[in-house]
Coordinates of C-alpha atoms in Angstrom, one line a residue:
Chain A
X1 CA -23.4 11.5 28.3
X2 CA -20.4 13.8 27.1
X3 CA -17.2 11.7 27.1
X4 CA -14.9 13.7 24.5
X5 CA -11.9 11.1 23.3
X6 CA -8.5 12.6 21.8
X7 CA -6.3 11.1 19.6
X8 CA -3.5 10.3 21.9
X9 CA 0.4 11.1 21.9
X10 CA 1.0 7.8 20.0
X11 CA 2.7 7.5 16.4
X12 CA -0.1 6.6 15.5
X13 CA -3.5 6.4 17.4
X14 CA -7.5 7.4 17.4
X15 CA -9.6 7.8 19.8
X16 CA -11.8 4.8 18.5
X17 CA -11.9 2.3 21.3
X18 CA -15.3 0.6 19.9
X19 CA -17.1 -0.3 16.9
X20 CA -20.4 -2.0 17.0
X21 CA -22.2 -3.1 14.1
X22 CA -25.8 -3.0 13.2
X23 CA -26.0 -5.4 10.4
X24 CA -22.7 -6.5 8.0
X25 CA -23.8 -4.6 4.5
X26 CA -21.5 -3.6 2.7
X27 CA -21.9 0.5 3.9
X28 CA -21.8 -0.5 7.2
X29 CA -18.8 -3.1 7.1
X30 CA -17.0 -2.4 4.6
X31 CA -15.2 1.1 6.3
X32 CA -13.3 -1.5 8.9
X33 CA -10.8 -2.1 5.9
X34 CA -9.7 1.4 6.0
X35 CA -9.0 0.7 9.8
X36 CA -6.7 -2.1 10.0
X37 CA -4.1 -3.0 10.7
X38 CA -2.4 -1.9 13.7
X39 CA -5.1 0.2 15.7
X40 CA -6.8 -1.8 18.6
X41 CA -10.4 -1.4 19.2
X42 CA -13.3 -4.2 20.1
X43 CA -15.6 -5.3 17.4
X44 CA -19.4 -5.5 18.4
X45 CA -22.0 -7.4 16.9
X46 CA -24.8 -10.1 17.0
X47 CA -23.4 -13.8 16.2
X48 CA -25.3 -13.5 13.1
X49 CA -23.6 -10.3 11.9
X50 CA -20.2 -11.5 12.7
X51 CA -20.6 -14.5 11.1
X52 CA -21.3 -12.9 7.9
X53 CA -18.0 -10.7 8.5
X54 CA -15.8 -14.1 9.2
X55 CA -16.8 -15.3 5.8
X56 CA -15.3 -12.6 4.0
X57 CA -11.9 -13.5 4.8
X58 CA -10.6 -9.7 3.8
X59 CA -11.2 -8.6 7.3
X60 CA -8.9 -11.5 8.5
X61 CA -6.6 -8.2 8.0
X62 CA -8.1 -7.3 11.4
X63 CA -6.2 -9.4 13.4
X64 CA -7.5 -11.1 16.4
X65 CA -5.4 -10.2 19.0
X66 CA -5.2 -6.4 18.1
X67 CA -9.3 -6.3 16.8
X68 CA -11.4 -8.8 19.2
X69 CA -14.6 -9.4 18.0
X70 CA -17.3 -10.1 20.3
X71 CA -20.1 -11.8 19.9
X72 CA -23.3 -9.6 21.7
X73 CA -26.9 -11.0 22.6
X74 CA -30.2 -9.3 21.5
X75 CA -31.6 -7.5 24.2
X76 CA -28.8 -8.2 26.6
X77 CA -26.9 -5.0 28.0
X78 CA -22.9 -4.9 27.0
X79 CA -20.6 -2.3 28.9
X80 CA -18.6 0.2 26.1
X81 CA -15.7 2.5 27.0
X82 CA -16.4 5.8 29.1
X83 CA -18.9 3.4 31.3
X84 CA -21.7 3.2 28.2
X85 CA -24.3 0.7 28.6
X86 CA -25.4 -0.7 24.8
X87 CA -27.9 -3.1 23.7
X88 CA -28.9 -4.4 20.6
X89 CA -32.4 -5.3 19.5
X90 CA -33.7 -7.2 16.3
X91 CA -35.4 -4.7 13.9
X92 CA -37.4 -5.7 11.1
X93 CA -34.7 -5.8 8.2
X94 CA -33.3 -7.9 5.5
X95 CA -29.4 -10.0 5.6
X96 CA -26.8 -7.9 3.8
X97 CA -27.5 -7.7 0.1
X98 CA -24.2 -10.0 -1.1
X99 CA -26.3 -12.7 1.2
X100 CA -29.3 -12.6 0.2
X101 CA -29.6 -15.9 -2.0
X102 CA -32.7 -16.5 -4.2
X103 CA -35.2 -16.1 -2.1
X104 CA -34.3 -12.9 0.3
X105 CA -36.3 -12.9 3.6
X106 CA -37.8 -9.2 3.9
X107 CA -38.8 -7.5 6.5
X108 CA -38.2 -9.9 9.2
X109 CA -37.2 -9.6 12.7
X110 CA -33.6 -11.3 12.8
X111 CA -30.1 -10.6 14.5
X112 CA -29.3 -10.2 11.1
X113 CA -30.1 -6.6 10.8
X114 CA -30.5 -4.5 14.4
X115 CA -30.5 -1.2 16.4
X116 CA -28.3 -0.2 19.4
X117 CA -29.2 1.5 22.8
X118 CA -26.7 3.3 24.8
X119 CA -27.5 4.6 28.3
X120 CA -25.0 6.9 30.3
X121 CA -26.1 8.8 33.2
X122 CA -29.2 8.1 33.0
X123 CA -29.4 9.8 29.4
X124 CA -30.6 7.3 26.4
X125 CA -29.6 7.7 22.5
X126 CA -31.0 4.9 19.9
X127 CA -29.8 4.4 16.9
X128 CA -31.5 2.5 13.9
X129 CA -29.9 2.9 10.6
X130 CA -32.0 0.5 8.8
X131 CA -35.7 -0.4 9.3
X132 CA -38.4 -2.0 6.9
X133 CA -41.1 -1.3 9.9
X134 CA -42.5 0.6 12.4
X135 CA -44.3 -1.6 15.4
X136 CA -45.9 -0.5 18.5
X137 CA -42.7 -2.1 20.2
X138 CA -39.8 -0.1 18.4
X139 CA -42.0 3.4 18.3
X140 CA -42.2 2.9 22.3
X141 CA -38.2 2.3 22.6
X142 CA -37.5 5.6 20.5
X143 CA -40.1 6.9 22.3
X144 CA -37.9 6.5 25.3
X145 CA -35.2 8.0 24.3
X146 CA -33.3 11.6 24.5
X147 CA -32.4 11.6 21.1
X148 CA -32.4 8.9 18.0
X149 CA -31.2 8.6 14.7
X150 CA -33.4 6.6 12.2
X151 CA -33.3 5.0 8.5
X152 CA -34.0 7.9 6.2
X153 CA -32.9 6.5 3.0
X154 CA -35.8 7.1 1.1
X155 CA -38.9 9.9 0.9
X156 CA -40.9 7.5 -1.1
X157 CA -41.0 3.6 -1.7
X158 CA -40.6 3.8 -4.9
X159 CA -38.6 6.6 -5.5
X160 CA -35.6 4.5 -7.1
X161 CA -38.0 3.6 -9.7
X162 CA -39.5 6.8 -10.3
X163 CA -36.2 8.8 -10.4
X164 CA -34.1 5.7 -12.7
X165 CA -31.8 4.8 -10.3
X166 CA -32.6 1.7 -9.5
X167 CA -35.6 -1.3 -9.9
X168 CA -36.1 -2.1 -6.6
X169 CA -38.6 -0.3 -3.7
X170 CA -37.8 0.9 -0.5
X171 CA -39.3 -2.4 1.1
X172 CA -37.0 -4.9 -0.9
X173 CA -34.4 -3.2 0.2
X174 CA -35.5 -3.1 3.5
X175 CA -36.2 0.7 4.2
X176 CA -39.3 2.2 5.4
X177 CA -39.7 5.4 3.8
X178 CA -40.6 8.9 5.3
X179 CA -43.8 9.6 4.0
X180 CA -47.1 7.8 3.5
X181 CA -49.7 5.7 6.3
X182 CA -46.9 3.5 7.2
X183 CA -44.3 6.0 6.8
X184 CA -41.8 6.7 9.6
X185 CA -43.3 10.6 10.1
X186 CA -46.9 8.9 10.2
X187 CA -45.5 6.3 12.8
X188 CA -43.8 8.2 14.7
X189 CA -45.7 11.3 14.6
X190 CA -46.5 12.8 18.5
X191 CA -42.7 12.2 19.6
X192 CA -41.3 15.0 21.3
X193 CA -37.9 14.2 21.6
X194 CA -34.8 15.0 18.9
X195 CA -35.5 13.0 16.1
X196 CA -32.8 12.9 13.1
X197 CA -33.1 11.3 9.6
X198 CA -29.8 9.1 8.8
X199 CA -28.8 6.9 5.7
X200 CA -30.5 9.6 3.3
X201 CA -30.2 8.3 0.0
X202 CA -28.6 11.3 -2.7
X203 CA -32.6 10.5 -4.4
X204 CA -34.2 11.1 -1.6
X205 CA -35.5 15.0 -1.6
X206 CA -35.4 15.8 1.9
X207 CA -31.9 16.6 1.3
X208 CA -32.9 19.7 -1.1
X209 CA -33.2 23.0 1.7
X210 CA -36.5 24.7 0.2
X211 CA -37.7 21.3 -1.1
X212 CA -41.8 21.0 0.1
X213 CA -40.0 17.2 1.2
X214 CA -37.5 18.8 3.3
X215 CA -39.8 21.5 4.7
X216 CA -42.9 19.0 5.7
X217 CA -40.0 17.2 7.5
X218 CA -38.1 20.1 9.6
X219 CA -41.9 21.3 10.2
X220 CA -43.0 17.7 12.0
X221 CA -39.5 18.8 14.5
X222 CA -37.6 16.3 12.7
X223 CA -33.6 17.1 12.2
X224 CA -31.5 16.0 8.8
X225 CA -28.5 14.5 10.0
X226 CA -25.0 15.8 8.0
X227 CA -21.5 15.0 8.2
X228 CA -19.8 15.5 11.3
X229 CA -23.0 16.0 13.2
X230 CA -22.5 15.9 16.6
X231 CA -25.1 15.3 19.6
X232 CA -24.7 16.3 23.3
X233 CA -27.2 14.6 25.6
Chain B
X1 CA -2.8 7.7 -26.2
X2 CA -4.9 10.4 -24.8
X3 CA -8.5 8.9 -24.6
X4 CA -10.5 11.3 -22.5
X5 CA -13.8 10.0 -21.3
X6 CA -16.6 12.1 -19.8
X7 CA -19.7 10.9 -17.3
X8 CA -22.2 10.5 -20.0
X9 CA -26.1 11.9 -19.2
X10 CA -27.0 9.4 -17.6
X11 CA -29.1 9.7 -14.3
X12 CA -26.0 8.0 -12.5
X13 CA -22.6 6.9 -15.0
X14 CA -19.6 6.6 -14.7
X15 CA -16.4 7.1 -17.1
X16 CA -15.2 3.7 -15.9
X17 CA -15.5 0.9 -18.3
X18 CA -12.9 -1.4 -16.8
X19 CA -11.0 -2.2 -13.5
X20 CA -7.6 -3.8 -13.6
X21 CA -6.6 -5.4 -10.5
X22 CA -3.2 -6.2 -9.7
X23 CA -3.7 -8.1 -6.5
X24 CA -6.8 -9.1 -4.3
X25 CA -4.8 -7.1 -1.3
X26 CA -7.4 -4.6 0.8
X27 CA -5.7 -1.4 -0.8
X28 CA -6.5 -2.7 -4.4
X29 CA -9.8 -4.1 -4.0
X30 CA -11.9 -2.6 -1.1
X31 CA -12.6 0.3 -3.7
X32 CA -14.9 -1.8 -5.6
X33 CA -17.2 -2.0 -2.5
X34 CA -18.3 1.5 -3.3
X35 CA -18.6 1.5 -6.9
X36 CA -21.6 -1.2 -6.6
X37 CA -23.8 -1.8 -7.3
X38 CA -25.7 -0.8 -10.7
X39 CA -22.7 0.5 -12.8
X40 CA -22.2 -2.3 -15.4
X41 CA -17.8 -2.1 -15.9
X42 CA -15.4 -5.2 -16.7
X43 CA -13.3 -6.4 -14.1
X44 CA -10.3 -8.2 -15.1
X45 CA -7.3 -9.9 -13.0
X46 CA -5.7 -13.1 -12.8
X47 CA -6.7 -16.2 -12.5
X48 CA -5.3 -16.0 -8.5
X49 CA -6.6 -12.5 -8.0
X50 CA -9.7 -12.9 -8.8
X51 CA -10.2 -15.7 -6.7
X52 CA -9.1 -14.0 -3.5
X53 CA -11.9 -11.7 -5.0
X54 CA -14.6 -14.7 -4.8
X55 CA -13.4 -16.2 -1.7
X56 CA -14.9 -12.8 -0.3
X57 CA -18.8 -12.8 -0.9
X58 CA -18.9 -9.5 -0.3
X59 CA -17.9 -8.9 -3.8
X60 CA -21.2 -10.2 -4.7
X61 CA -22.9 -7.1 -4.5
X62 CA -21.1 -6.6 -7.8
X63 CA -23.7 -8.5 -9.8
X64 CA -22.1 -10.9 -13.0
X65 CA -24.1 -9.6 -15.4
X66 CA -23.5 -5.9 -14.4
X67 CA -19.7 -6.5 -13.5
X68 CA -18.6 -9.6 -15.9
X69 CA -15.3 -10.8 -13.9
X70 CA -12.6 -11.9 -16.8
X71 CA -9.8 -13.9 -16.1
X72 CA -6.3 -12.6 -17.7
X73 CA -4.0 -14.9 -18.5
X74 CA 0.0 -13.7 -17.4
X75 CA 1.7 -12.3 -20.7
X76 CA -1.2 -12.5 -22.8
X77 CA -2.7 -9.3 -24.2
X78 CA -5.9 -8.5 -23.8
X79 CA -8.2 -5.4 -25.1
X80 CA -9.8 -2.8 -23.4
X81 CA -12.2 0.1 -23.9
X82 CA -11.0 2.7 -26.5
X83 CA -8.0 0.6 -28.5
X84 CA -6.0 -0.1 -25.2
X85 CA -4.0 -3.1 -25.3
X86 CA -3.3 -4.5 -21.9
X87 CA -0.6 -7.3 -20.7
X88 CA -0.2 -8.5 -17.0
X89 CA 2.9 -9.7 -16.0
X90 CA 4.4 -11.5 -12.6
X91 CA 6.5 -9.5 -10.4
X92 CA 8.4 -10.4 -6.9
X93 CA 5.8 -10.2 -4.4
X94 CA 3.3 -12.2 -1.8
X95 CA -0.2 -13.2 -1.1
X96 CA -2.7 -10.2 -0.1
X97 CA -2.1 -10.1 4.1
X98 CA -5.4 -11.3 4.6
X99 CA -4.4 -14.5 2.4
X100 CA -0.8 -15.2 3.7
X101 CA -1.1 -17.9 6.2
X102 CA 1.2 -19.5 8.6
X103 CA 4.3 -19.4 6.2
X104 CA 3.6 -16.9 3.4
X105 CA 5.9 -17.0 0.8
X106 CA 7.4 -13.8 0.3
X107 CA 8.9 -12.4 -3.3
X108 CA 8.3 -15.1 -5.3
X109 CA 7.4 -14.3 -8.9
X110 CA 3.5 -15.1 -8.9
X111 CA 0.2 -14.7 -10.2
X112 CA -0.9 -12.9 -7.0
X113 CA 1.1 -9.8 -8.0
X114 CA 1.2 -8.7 -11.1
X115 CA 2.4 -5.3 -12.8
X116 CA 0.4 -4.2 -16.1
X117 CA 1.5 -2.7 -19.5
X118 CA -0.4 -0.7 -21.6
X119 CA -0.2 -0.1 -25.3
X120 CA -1.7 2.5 -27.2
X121 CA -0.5 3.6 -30.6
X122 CA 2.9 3.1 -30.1
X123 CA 2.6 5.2 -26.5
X124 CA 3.8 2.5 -24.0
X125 CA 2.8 2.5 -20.4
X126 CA 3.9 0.4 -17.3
X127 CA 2.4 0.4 -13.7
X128 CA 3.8 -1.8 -10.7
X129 CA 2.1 -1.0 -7.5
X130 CA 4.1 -3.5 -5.5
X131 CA 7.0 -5.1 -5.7
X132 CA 9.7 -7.1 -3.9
X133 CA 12.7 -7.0 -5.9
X134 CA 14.0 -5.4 -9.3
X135 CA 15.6 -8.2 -11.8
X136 CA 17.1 -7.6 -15.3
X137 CA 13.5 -8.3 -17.3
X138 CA 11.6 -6.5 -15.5
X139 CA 14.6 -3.4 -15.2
X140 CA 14.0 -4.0 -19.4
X141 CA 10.5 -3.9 -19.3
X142 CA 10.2 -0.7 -17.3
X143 CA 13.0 0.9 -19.6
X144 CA 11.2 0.2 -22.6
X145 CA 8.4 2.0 -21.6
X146 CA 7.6 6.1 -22.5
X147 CA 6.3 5.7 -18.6
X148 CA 5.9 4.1 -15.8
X149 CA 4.9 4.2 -12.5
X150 CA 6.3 2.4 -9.2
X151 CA 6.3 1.2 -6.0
X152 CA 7.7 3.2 -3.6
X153 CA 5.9 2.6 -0.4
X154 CA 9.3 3.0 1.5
X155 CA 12.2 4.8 1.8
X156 CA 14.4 2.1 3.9
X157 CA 13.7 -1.2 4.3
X158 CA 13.1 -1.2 8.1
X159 CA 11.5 2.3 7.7
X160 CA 8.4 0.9 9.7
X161 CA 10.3 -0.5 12.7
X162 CA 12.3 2.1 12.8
X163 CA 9.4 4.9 13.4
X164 CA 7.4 3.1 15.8
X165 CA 4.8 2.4 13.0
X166 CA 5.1 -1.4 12.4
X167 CA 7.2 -4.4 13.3
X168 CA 7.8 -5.5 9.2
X169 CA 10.2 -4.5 6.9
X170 CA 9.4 -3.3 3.5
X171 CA 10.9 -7.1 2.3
X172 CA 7.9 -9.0 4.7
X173 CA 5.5 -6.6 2.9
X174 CA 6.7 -7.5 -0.5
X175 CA 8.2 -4.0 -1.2
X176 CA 11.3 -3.1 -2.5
X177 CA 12.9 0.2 -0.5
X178 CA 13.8 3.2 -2.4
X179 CA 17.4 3.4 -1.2
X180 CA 19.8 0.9 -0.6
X181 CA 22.4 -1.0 -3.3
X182 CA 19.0 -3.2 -4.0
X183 CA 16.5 -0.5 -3.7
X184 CA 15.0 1.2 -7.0
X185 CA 17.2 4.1 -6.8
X186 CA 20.1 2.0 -7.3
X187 CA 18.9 -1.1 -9.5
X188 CA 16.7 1.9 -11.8
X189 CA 19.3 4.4 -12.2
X190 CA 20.4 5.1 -16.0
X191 CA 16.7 4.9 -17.7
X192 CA 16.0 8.6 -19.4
X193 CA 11.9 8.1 -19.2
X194 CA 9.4 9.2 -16.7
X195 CA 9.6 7.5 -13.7
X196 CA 6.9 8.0 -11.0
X197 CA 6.8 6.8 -7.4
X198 CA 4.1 5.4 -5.9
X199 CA 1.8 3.5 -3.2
X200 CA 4.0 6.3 -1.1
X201 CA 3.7 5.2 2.5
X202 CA 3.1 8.1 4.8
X203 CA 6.6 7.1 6.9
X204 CA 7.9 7.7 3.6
X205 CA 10.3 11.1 3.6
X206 CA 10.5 11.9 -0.1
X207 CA 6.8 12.7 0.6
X208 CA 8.5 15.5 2.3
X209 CA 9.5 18.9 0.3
X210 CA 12.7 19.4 1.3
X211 CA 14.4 16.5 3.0
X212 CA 17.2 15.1 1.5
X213 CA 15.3 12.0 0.5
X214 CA 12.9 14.4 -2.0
X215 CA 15.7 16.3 -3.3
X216 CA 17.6 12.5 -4.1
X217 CA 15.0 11.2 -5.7
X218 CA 14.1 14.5 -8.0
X219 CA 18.0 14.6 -8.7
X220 CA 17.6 11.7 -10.3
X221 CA 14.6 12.4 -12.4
X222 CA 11.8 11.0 -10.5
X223 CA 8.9 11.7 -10.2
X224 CA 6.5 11.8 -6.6
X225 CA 3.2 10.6 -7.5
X226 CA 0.4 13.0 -6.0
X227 CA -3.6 12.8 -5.6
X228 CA -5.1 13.5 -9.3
X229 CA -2.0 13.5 -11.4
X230 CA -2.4 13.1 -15.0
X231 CA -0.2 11.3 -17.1
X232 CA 0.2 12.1 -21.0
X233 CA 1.9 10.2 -23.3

């Protein structure tokens, strides 16, 4: 699945030729402002994420004819530069927290908040940054895969609460956590492929080296994703 | 008008107590994105400023009772946290990008852009990010001051098209040039107080020790902003 991309011998250039979004929350949205406004690339996403993007008119900055935004199908495969074959799916999730309204739908399966597939040479990678719940379904597709990232943001469910930071659980904010029954090691224990924890919260102990957290993780063959991470397939 | 604040012991704080916005444009605003979302702070702007702000739900996240959005009326003054009294006045300038429209009206004296003055036991204070043309008031207001800082996002006007880096001039941005018999060399020259440049664009060449553009400006007593300069008055 290599495919290495250099900046080229423009003035200015990067090797970003793609962008697809999983959901339009603030952290995973909000970095396209530091982007614009002269770089081309193609802007990914389900009609439901995009949406919310078009009605902040910020990222009108992006303009049209140098950023395309296309609008992608659940479940339906979507060809990316270097001959990559993506594919989003619906994950159980929540609509970005600036949309939730009064009465915030949690935990649902919507286009609103999704994971992405990419298959090259027959290797697979699946990434799913946020997820409120593990089914049979999504445990078989990771199951599948080389390699996958998955929501790590927090240990325990109500770890905001214990530690201060914050009043709301894991769940509201539509994060399975780690540990417990319906914890994302307990769900997905048996997997034998490279797992890696992404989206760790700065509460969430895991992150401590030494921590019994961090040790029961690396110990279930589990990998804590850092900066600059990289993974060959 | 040294007020030094400290991050208090707080599980999570902040020395922030207020934000002053100057414009609504991505470069003044997006920063607020990762400052949500439980940090309580003031946010004050313009009437036109902070409407930009609202058109963008994204701002949201930045909860009214957590981040109270107060509206600043031009030329008024206005307190802020430790005995800081603040003015915002209009200066030549546009629309934020995202906002311009079909026919943006470029340098005109509006709400949208605004400089600030602060005033602190006697210590005066002026900041003007951006700004499309010098005139005798504001020339008065800058020289009145202990010091200020200003924009100086380019060196010459067509500094952009000329590197291969954009197809605007500094004028179509709303930004005054450095050089020329307009630029704030020229229309500057003569004040005695500290005078700092700014919002430096990286085609800028006074960003570079040693060109003959950083040894004119220095000459002439000014100052190159840098990442984490303090000023003391």
């Amino acid at each position: 699945m290599t495919r290495t991309l250099h900046p080229s011998d423009g003035v200015r250039s990067t090797p970003i030729e793609a962008i697809v979004l999983t959901g339009a929350e603030i952290d995973q949205t909000a970095g396209l402002l530091s982007l614009r406004e002269r770089q081309p690339f193609a802007l990914y996403g389900t009609e439901t994420t995009l949406a919310y993007v078009a009605e902040n008119p910020m990222f009108d900055a992006l303009a049209p004819a140098t950023v395309p935004r296309q609008t992608v199908a659940l479940d339906e495969p979507f060809e990316l530069a270097g001959g990559i074959e993506a594919r989003l799916f619906a994950v159980p999730g929540k609509a970005p927290l600036y949309a939730e309204g009064d009465a915030p739908l949690i935990g649902s399966e919507t286009a609103a908040n999704v994971g992405v597939e990419l298959v090259r040479e027959g290797a697979r990678f699946v990434f799913v940054p946020g997820c409120a719940d593990i089914g049979p379904a999504l445990r078989e597709r990771l199951a599948k895969a080389d390699a996958f990232m998955f929501d790590g943001t927090l240990y325990s469910d109500d770890e905001l609460i214990a530690s201060g930071t914050g009043e709301k659980t894991g769940l509201r904010m539509g994060h399975v956590s780690v540990a417990g029954p319906e914890g994302s090691l307990a769900r997905l224990a048996g997997l034998e492929n490279r797992r890696i924890y992404i989206h760790i919260n700065n509460t969430n102990p895991i992150l401590i080296s030494g921590s019994a957290e961090h040790r029961q993780v690396v110990e279930a063959g589990w990998e804590i994703a850092f900066d600059g991470m990289e993974v060959a397939l």
